[in-house]
């Protein structure tokens, strides 16, 4: 079955959605809507005949169409809540760009509205659809790396200083959504500490650090930065059996899996912990390998997942609850930043039963 979709927002990111919906066998792109007609026209310029795509400048007119199954929203974050609520009220399935909304309060309304309307609410956490992040998730969930000991994520480059949000709200949604996707049970820290700096007087943090204790004594750390002359996109996930190193700037070897680490033998422990052997600690030096990863565009997998969630009446891999968990950490990070870096509580995201299922959805 082919589903009909409209893309709302034809700025920087919208054209990527347009291209992927046009290329997808599951979808027919029926319309592109932007307040700026010229932009919308430029995006669909080449489509003709039965592939022709309507141009729309009125959201109200677009949502009144009864030939649309779904909309994909790529407008600025502050507008997500209003547009998503209107689309759900009009009976459309929705995929919305990250961040899901501007607050957990807005997210709660959107999640409840989707449940009541029995419509899919998906958040485009694009990285979760890359082959490398799928492989990392598999390595963690299958037990290949053992228990997670630490996660260290670095996302730094010379970035645009945003007029309305600090660097944590601009860049950390990527790291947090990846953590939500790869960690068993999703992203559920109880507390977060955030530190930020504004050494150029921009009026908001341009350098940011997040620290989150994870279950069983593990720790996650995220560094985001608009002021770095070099671009680094790296994540290290240390496990009891193996350690993953993802270097997104190295397409030849994006992912390395190290069979190296520390073994701890608690039975060998003595009272004198000053000696390494007495502490039961030994070092394992094994091989490193780099798994072959398919070259596939993440958004192609994202639009396929959106169609599958609709036809199978199930939550998508990156659902509204996942988007809300990210917002919950960001809100706590803001409180921590305002409090000079003290630990701030991260209120848990309550599970919500999926409309097509009597069981409770626990994690995406
Ligand atoms: N997934 C990713 O990796 C990724 C990357 C970049 C941006 N984004 C997200 O995409 C969204 C859009 O970002 P952008 O950089 O493309 O913004 P942008 O400002 O370049 O484009 C937004 C467009 O939306 C249009 N618009 C605004 N309000 C509208 C309305 N009510 N109805 C119709 N059109 C409207 C504007 O005219 C503009 O053309 C943001 O949420 C951003 O975080 C996601």
Short mmCIF file of N, CA and C in Angstrom, two decimals, residues 141-264:
data_model
loop_
_atom_site.label_atom_id
_atom_site.label_comp_id
_atom_site.label_asym_id
_atom_site.label_seq_id
_atom_site.Cartn_x
_atom_site.Cartn_y
_atom_site.Cartn_z
N UNK A 141 22.95 -4.57 22.76
CA UNK A 141 21.78 -5.37 23.13
C UNK A 141 22.05 -6.87 23.06
N UNK A 142 22.96 -7.29 22.17
CA UNK A 142 23.24 -8.73 22.04
C UNK A 142 24.18 -9.23 23.13
N UNK A 143 24.78 -8.30 23.88
CA UNK A 143 25.74 -8.71 24.91
C UNK A 143 27.17 -8.79 24.40
N UNK A 144 27.37 -8.44 23.10
CA UNK A 144 28.71 -8.54 22.49
C UNK A 144 29.76 -7.74 23.27
N UNK A 145 29.39 -6.58 23.79
CA UNK A 145 30.40 -5.79 24.53
C UNK A 145 30.28 -5.97 26.04
N UNK A 146 29.34 -6.79 26.47
CA UNK A 146 29.14 -6.98 27.90
C UNK A 146 28.33 -5.85 28.50
N UNK A 147 28.50 -5.62 29.80
CA UNK A 147 27.78 -4.52 30.45
C UNK A 147 28.46 -3.20 30.11
N UNK A 148 27.64 -2.16 29.94
CA UNK A 148 28.21 -0.83 29.63
C UNK A 148 28.85 -0.25 30.89
N UNK A 149 30.12 0.18 30.75
CA UNK A 149 30.85 0.78 31.87
C UNK A 149 30.86 2.31 31.76
N UNK A 150 31.03 2.79 30.52
CA UNK A 150 31.04 4.25 30.33
C UNK A 150 30.71 4.58 28.87
N UNK A 151 30.20 5.80 28.68
CA UNK A 151 29.99 6.32 27.32
C UNK A 151 30.57 7.73 27.30
N UNK A 152 31.35 8.02 26.26
CA UNK A 152 31.93 9.35 26.11
C UNK A 152 31.63 9.84 24.71
N UNK A 153 30.91 10.94 24.59
CA UNK A 153 30.51 11.42 23.26
C UNK A 153 31.02 12.84 23.04
N UNK A 154 31.65 13.05 21.90
CA UNK A 154 32.20 14.38 21.59
C UNK A 154 31.62 14.85 20.26
N UNK A 155 31.05 16.04 20.27
CA UNK A 155 30.43 16.61 19.06
C UNK A 155 30.84 18.08 19.00
N UNK A 156 31.99 18.33 18.41
CA UNK A 156 32.51 19.70 18.46
C UNK A 156 32.97 20.14 17.07
N UNK A 157 32.75 21.39 16.77
CA UNK A 157 33.26 22.01 15.54
C UNK A 157 32.99 23.51 15.62
N UNK A 158 33.35 24.25 14.57
CA UNK A 158 32.97 25.66 14.51
C UNK A 158 31.52 25.70 14.07
N UNK A 159 30.62 25.88 15.02
CA UNK A 159 29.19 25.80 14.69
C UNK A 159 28.56 27.18 14.72
N UNK A 160 27.39 27.30 14.05
CA UNK A 160 26.64 28.55 14.08
C UNK A 160 26.13 28.81 15.48
N UNK A 161 26.45 29.99 16.04
CA UNK A 161 25.90 30.34 17.35
C UNK A 161 24.42 30.64 17.12
N UNK A 162 23.56 29.81 17.72
CA UNK A 162 22.12 29.94 17.47
C UNK A 162 21.56 31.14 18.22
N UNK A 163 20.57 31.82 17.63
CA UNK A 163 20.04 33.03 18.28
C UNK A 163 19.15 32.73 19.48
N UNK A 164 18.58 31.52 19.54
CA UNK A 164 17.55 31.28 20.56
C UNK A 164 17.90 30.17 21.55
N UNK A 165 18.85 29.30 21.25
CA UNK A 165 19.15 28.19 22.17
C UNK A 165 20.66 28.09 22.41
N UNK A 166 21.03 27.51 23.56
CA UNK A 166 22.46 27.31 23.82
C UNK A 166 22.94 26.03 23.12
N UNK A 167 24.25 25.77 23.26
CA UNK A 167 24.84 24.65 22.51
C UNK A 167 24.29 23.30 22.97
N UNK A 168 23.86 23.21 24.23
CA UNK A 168 23.32 21.93 24.72
C UNK A 168 22.01 21.60 23.99
N UNK A 169 21.13 22.61 23.87
CA UNK A 169 19.85 22.37 23.19
C UNK A 169 20.05 22.21 21.68
N UNK A 170 21.10 22.80 21.14
CA UNK A 170 21.33 22.71 19.69
C UNK A 170 21.93 21.36 19.30
N UNK A 171 22.98 20.93 20.00
CA UNK A 171 23.72 19.74 19.55
C UNK A 171 23.46 18.48 20.38
N UNK A 172 23.27 18.63 21.70
CA UNK A 172 23.16 17.43 22.54
C UNK A 172 21.93 16.56 22.23
N UNK A 173 20.83 17.09 21.62
CA UNK A 173 19.74 16.18 21.27
C UNK A 173 20.22 14.99 20.43
N UNK A 174 21.25 15.21 19.60
CA UNK A 174 21.78 14.09 18.80
C UNK A 174 22.36 13.02 19.72
N UNK A 175 23.26 13.44 20.62
CA UNK A 175 23.92 12.46 21.50
C UNK A 175 22.90 11.78 22.41
N UNK A 176 21.96 12.58 22.93
CA UNK A 176 20.99 12.01 23.87
C UNK A 176 20.04 11.04 23.16
N UNK A 177 19.66 11.37 21.92
CA UNK A 177 18.76 10.44 21.21
C UNK A 177 19.50 9.16 20.85
N UNK A 178 20.80 9.27 20.56
CA UNK A 178 21.60 8.06 20.28
C UNK A 178 21.68 7.21 21.55
N UNK A 179 21.94 7.87 22.68
CA UNK A 179 22.00 7.11 23.95
C UNK A 179 20.66 6.44 24.22
N UNK A 180 19.58 7.16 23.96
CA UNK A 180 18.25 6.58 24.20
C UNK A 180 18.04 5.34 23.33
N UNK A 181 18.63 5.36 22.15
CA UNK A 181 18.44 4.27 21.20
C UNK A 181 19.34 3.07 21.50
N UNK A 182 20.56 3.33 21.95
CA UNK A 182 21.52 2.22 22.10
C UNK A 182 21.51 1.60 23.49
N UNK A 183 21.14 2.36 24.51
CA UNK A 183 21.21 1.82 25.87
C UNK A 183 20.00 0.92 26.14
N UNK A 184 20.22 -0.26 26.68
CA UNK A 184 19.07 -1.11 27.01
C UNK A 184 18.13 -0.37 27.97
N UNK A 185 16.86 -0.30 27.62
CA UNK A 185 15.91 0.42 28.49
C UNK A 185 15.83 1.90 28.18
N UNK A 186 16.64 2.38 27.22
CA UNK A 186 16.57 3.79 26.84
C UNK A 186 17.35 4.69 27.78
N UNK A 187 17.20 5.99 27.56
CA UNK A 187 17.94 7.00 28.33
C UNK A 187 17.13 7.34 29.59
N UNK A 188 17.59 6.85 30.72
CA UNK A 188 16.84 7.07 31.95
C UNK A 188 17.74 7.46 33.11
N UNK A 189 18.58 8.49 32.94
CA UNK A 189 19.40 8.90 34.09
C UNK A 189 18.50 9.50 35.17
N UNK A 190 18.89 9.32 36.42
CA UNK A 190 18.08 9.92 37.49
C UNK A 190 18.48 11.37 37.73
N UNK A 191 19.76 11.67 37.43
CA UNK A 191 20.26 13.04 37.61
C UNK A 191 21.20 13.39 36.45
N UNK A 192 21.40 14.68 36.26
CA UNK A 192 22.37 15.14 35.27
C UNK A 192 23.09 16.37 35.83
N UNK A 193 24.36 16.50 35.49
CA UNK A 193 25.10 17.73 35.82
C UNK A 193 25.51 18.37 34.50
N UNK A 194 25.29 19.67 34.39
CA UNK A 194 25.66 20.38 33.16
C UNK A 194 26.56 21.56 33.50
N UNK A 195 27.62 21.68 32.73
CA UNK A 195 28.49 22.84 32.85
C UNK A 195 28.56 23.50 31.49
N UNK A 196 28.62 24.84 31.48
CA UNK A 196 28.68 25.53 30.20
C UNK A 196 29.57 26.74 30.30
N UNK A 197 30.05 27.19 29.15
CA UNK A 197 30.89 28.39 29.13
C UNK A 197 30.53 29.22 27.91
N UNK A 198 30.68 30.55 28.09
CA UNK A 198 30.40 31.49 27.01
C UNK A 198 31.59 32.44 26.90
N UNK A 199 32.74 31.91 26.48
CA UNK A 199 33.95 32.75 26.51
C UNK A 199 33.96 33.85 25.45
N UNK A 200 32.99 33.87 24.51
CA UNK A 200 32.98 34.92 23.49
C UNK A 200 31.89 35.95 23.74
N UNK A 201 31.18 35.82 24.88
CA UNK A 201 30.14 36.79 25.21
C UNK A 201 28.94 36.73 24.28
N UNK A 202 28.56 35.52 23.85
CA UNK A 202 27.43 35.36 22.93
C UNK A 202 26.09 35.46 23.65
N UNK A 203 26.12 35.41 24.97
CA UNK A 203 24.87 35.49 25.72
C UNK A 203 24.28 34.14 26.04
N UNK A 204 24.94 33.07 25.62
CA UNK A 204 24.49 31.71 25.92
C UNK A 204 25.69 30.78 25.84
N UNK A 205 25.57 29.62 26.52
CA UNK A 205 26.70 28.69 26.54
C UNK A 205 27.04 28.23 25.12
N UNK A 206 28.32 28.36 24.77
CA UNK A 206 28.81 27.90 23.45
C UNK A 206 29.61 26.61 23.60
N UNK A 207 29.97 26.30 24.85
CA UNK A 207 30.70 25.07 25.17
C UNK A 207 29.89 24.38 26.27
N UNK A 208 29.61 23.10 26.13
CA UNK A 208 28.78 22.46 27.15
C UNK A 208 29.22 21.04 27.45
N UNK A 209 29.08 20.67 28.71
CA UNK A 209 29.43 19.32 29.17
C UNK A 209 28.26 18.77 29.97
N UNK A 210 27.87 17.55 29.67
CA UNK A 210 26.81 16.87 30.42
C UNK A 210 27.39 15.62 31.05
N UNK A 211 27.07 15.37 32.29
CA UNK A 211 27.50 14.14 32.95
C UNK A 211 26.28 13.46 33.55
N UNK A 212 26.13 12.17 33.23
CA UNK A 212 24.95 11.44 33.72
C UNK A 212 25.35 10.09 34.27
N UNK A 213 25.13 9.85 35.56
CA UNK A 213 25.33 8.49 36.06
C UNK A 213 24.31 7.55 35.40
N UNK A 214 24.78 6.37 35.01
CA UNK A 214 23.90 5.36 34.40
C UNK A 214 23.73 4.21 35.41
N UNK A 215 22.83 3.27 35.14
CA UNK A 215 22.63 2.16 36.09
C UNK A 215 23.93 1.39 36.35
N UNK A 216 24.02 0.76 37.52
CA UNK A 216 25.14 -0.11 37.92
C UNK A 216 26.48 0.62 37.95
N UNK A 217 26.47 1.88 38.33
CA UNK A 217 27.73 2.61 38.52
C UNK A 217 28.37 3.10 37.25
N UNK A 218 27.72 2.92 36.07
CA UNK A 218 28.30 3.41 34.82
C UNK A 218 28.10 4.93 34.71
N UNK A 219 28.73 5.53 33.71
CA UNK A 219 28.68 6.99 33.57
C UNK A 219 28.68 7.37 32.09
N UNK A 220 27.84 8.36 31.74
CA UNK A 220 27.86 8.89 30.36
C UNK A 220 28.27 10.34 30.40
N UNK A 221 29.07 10.73 29.42
CA UNK A 221 29.56 12.11 29.34
C UNK A 221 29.40 12.61 27.91
N UNK A 222 28.89 13.83 27.77
CA UNK A 222 28.68 14.41 26.44
C UNK A 222 29.34 15.78 26.39
N UNK A 223 30.15 16.01 25.37
CA UNK A 223 30.81 17.31 25.18
C UNK A 223 30.34 17.89 23.86
N UNK A 224 29.68 19.05 23.91
CA UNK A 224 29.24 19.73 22.69
C UNK A 224 29.83 21.14 22.68
N UNK A 225 30.16 21.64 21.47
CA UNK A 225 30.97 22.85 21.43
C UNK A 225 30.85 23.49 20.04
N UNK A 226 30.56 24.83 20.03
CA UNK A 226 30.49 25.55 18.76
C UNK A 226 31.82 26.23 18.41
N UNK A 227 32.80 26.14 19.29
CA UNK A 227 33.99 26.99 19.14
C UNK A 227 35.24 26.21 18.76
N UNK A 228 35.09 24.93 18.39
CA UNK A 228 36.27 24.13 18.10
C UNK A 228 36.66 24.25 16.62
N UNK A 229 37.92 24.61 16.34
CA UNK A 229 38.33 24.73 14.93
C UNK A 229 38.38 23.39 14.21
N UNK A 230 38.48 22.30 14.96
CA UNK A 230 38.47 20.99 14.32
C UNK A 230 37.13 20.32 14.60
N UNK A 231 36.69 19.54 13.61
CA UNK A 231 35.40 18.85 13.77
C UNK A 231 35.66 17.45 14.31
N UNK A 232 35.11 17.15 15.44
CA UNK A 232 35.24 15.81 16.02
C UNK A 232 33.84 15.27 16.30
N UNK A 233 33.59 14.08 15.80
CA UNK A 233 32.31 13.39 16.06
C UNK A 233 32.69 11.99 16.52
N UNK A 234 32.80 11.83 17.80
CA UNK A 234 33.31 10.56 18.29
C UNK A 234 32.51 10.08 19.50
N UNK A 235 32.28 8.76 19.54
CA UNK A 235 31.64 8.20 20.72
C UNK A 235 32.38 6.92 21.10
N UNK A 236 32.70 6.80 22.37
CA UNK A 236 33.34 5.59 22.88
C UNK A 236 32.38 4.94 23.86
N UNK A 237 32.09 3.66 23.64
CA UNK A 237 31.23 2.92 24.57
C UNK A 237 32.06 1.78 25.14
N UNK A 238 32.41 1.90 26.39
CA UNK A 238 33.24 0.88 27.04
C UNK A 238 32.37 -0.18 27.67
N UNK A 239 32.71 -1.43 27.43
CA UNK A 239 31.95 -2.52 28.02
C UNK A 239 32.85 -3.47 28.80
N UNK A 240 32.24 -4.37 29.55
CA UNK A 240 33.04 -5.32 30.33
C UNK A 240 33.78 -6.31 29.42
N UNK A 241 33.24 -6.57 28.21
CA UNK A 241 33.93 -7.50 27.30
C UNK A 241 34.69 -6.78 26.19
N UNK A 242 34.05 -5.76 25.59
CA UNK A 242 34.69 -5.07 24.47
C UNK A 242 34.38 -3.57 24.55
N UNK A 243 35.14 -2.81 23.79
CA UNK A 243 34.90 -1.37 23.74
C UNK A 243 34.70 -0.94 22.29
N UNK A 244 33.66 -0.11 22.07
CA UNK A 244 33.37 0.39 20.73
C UNK A 244 33.90 1.81 20.59
N UNK A 245 34.52 2.09 19.46
CA UNK A 245 34.94 3.46 19.16
C UNK A 245 34.32 3.84 17.82
N UNK A 246 33.43 4.82 17.84
CA UNK A 246 32.77 5.30 16.62
C UNK A 246 33.37 6.66 16.27
N UNK A 247 33.99 6.72 15.10
CA UNK A 247 34.55 7.98 14.62
C UNK A 247 33.83 8.34 13.33
N UNK A 248 32.85 9.23 13.44
CA UNK A 248 32.01 9.52 12.28
C UNK A 248 32.75 10.32 11.20
N UNK A 249 33.90 10.85 11.54
CA UNK A 249 34.70 11.59 10.55
C UNK A 249 35.60 10.67 9.75
N UNK A 250 35.56 9.39 10.05
CA UNK A 250 36.43 8.43 9.36
C UNK A 250 35.59 7.38 8.62
N UNK A 251 35.10 7.73 7.40
CA UNK A 251 34.19 6.82 6.70
C UNK A 251 34.82 5.47 6.36
N UNK A 252 36.16 5.41 6.28
CA UNK A 252 36.82 4.13 5.97
C UNK A 252 36.71 3.16 7.14
N UNK A 253 36.66 3.72 8.33
CA UNK A 253 36.63 2.88 9.53
C UNK A 253 35.82 3.60 10.61
N UNK A 254 34.52 3.68 10.31
CA UNK A 254 33.66 4.43 11.23
C UNK A 254 33.60 3.78 12.62
N UNK A 255 33.60 2.45 12.63
CA UNK A 255 33.42 1.76 13.90
C UNK A 255 34.57 0.77 14.14
N UNK A 256 35.16 0.84 15.32
CA UNK A 256 36.21 -0.12 15.70
C UNK A 256 35.75 -0.81 16.97
N UNK A 257 35.95 -2.12 17.01
CA UNK A 257 35.56 -2.88 18.19
C UNK A 257 36.82 -3.48 18.80
N UNK A 258 37.13 -3.06 20.00
CA UNK A 258 38.37 -3.48 20.66
C UNK A 258 38.07 -4.60 21.65
N UNK A 259 38.80 -5.71 21.46
CA UNK A 259 38.69 -6.79 22.43
C UNK A 259 39.77 -6.57 23.49
N UNK A 260 39.76 -5.40 24.05
CA UNK A 260 40.76 -5.04 25.05
C UNK A 260 40.04 -4.40 26.22
N UNK A 261 40.58 -4.59 27.40
CA UNK A 261 39.93 -3.95 28.52
C UNK A 261 40.50 -4.41 29.83
N UNK A 262 39.75 -4.13 30.85
CA UNK A 262 40.20 -4.45 32.21
C UNK A 262 39.35 -5.59 32.74
N UNK A 263 40.01 -6.62 33.27
CA UNK A 263 39.28 -7.69 33.93
C UNK A 263 39.44 -7.50 35.44
N UNK A 264 38.35 -7.67 36.13
CA UNK A 264 38.41 -7.55 37.59
C UNK A 264 38.00 -8.89 38.19
#
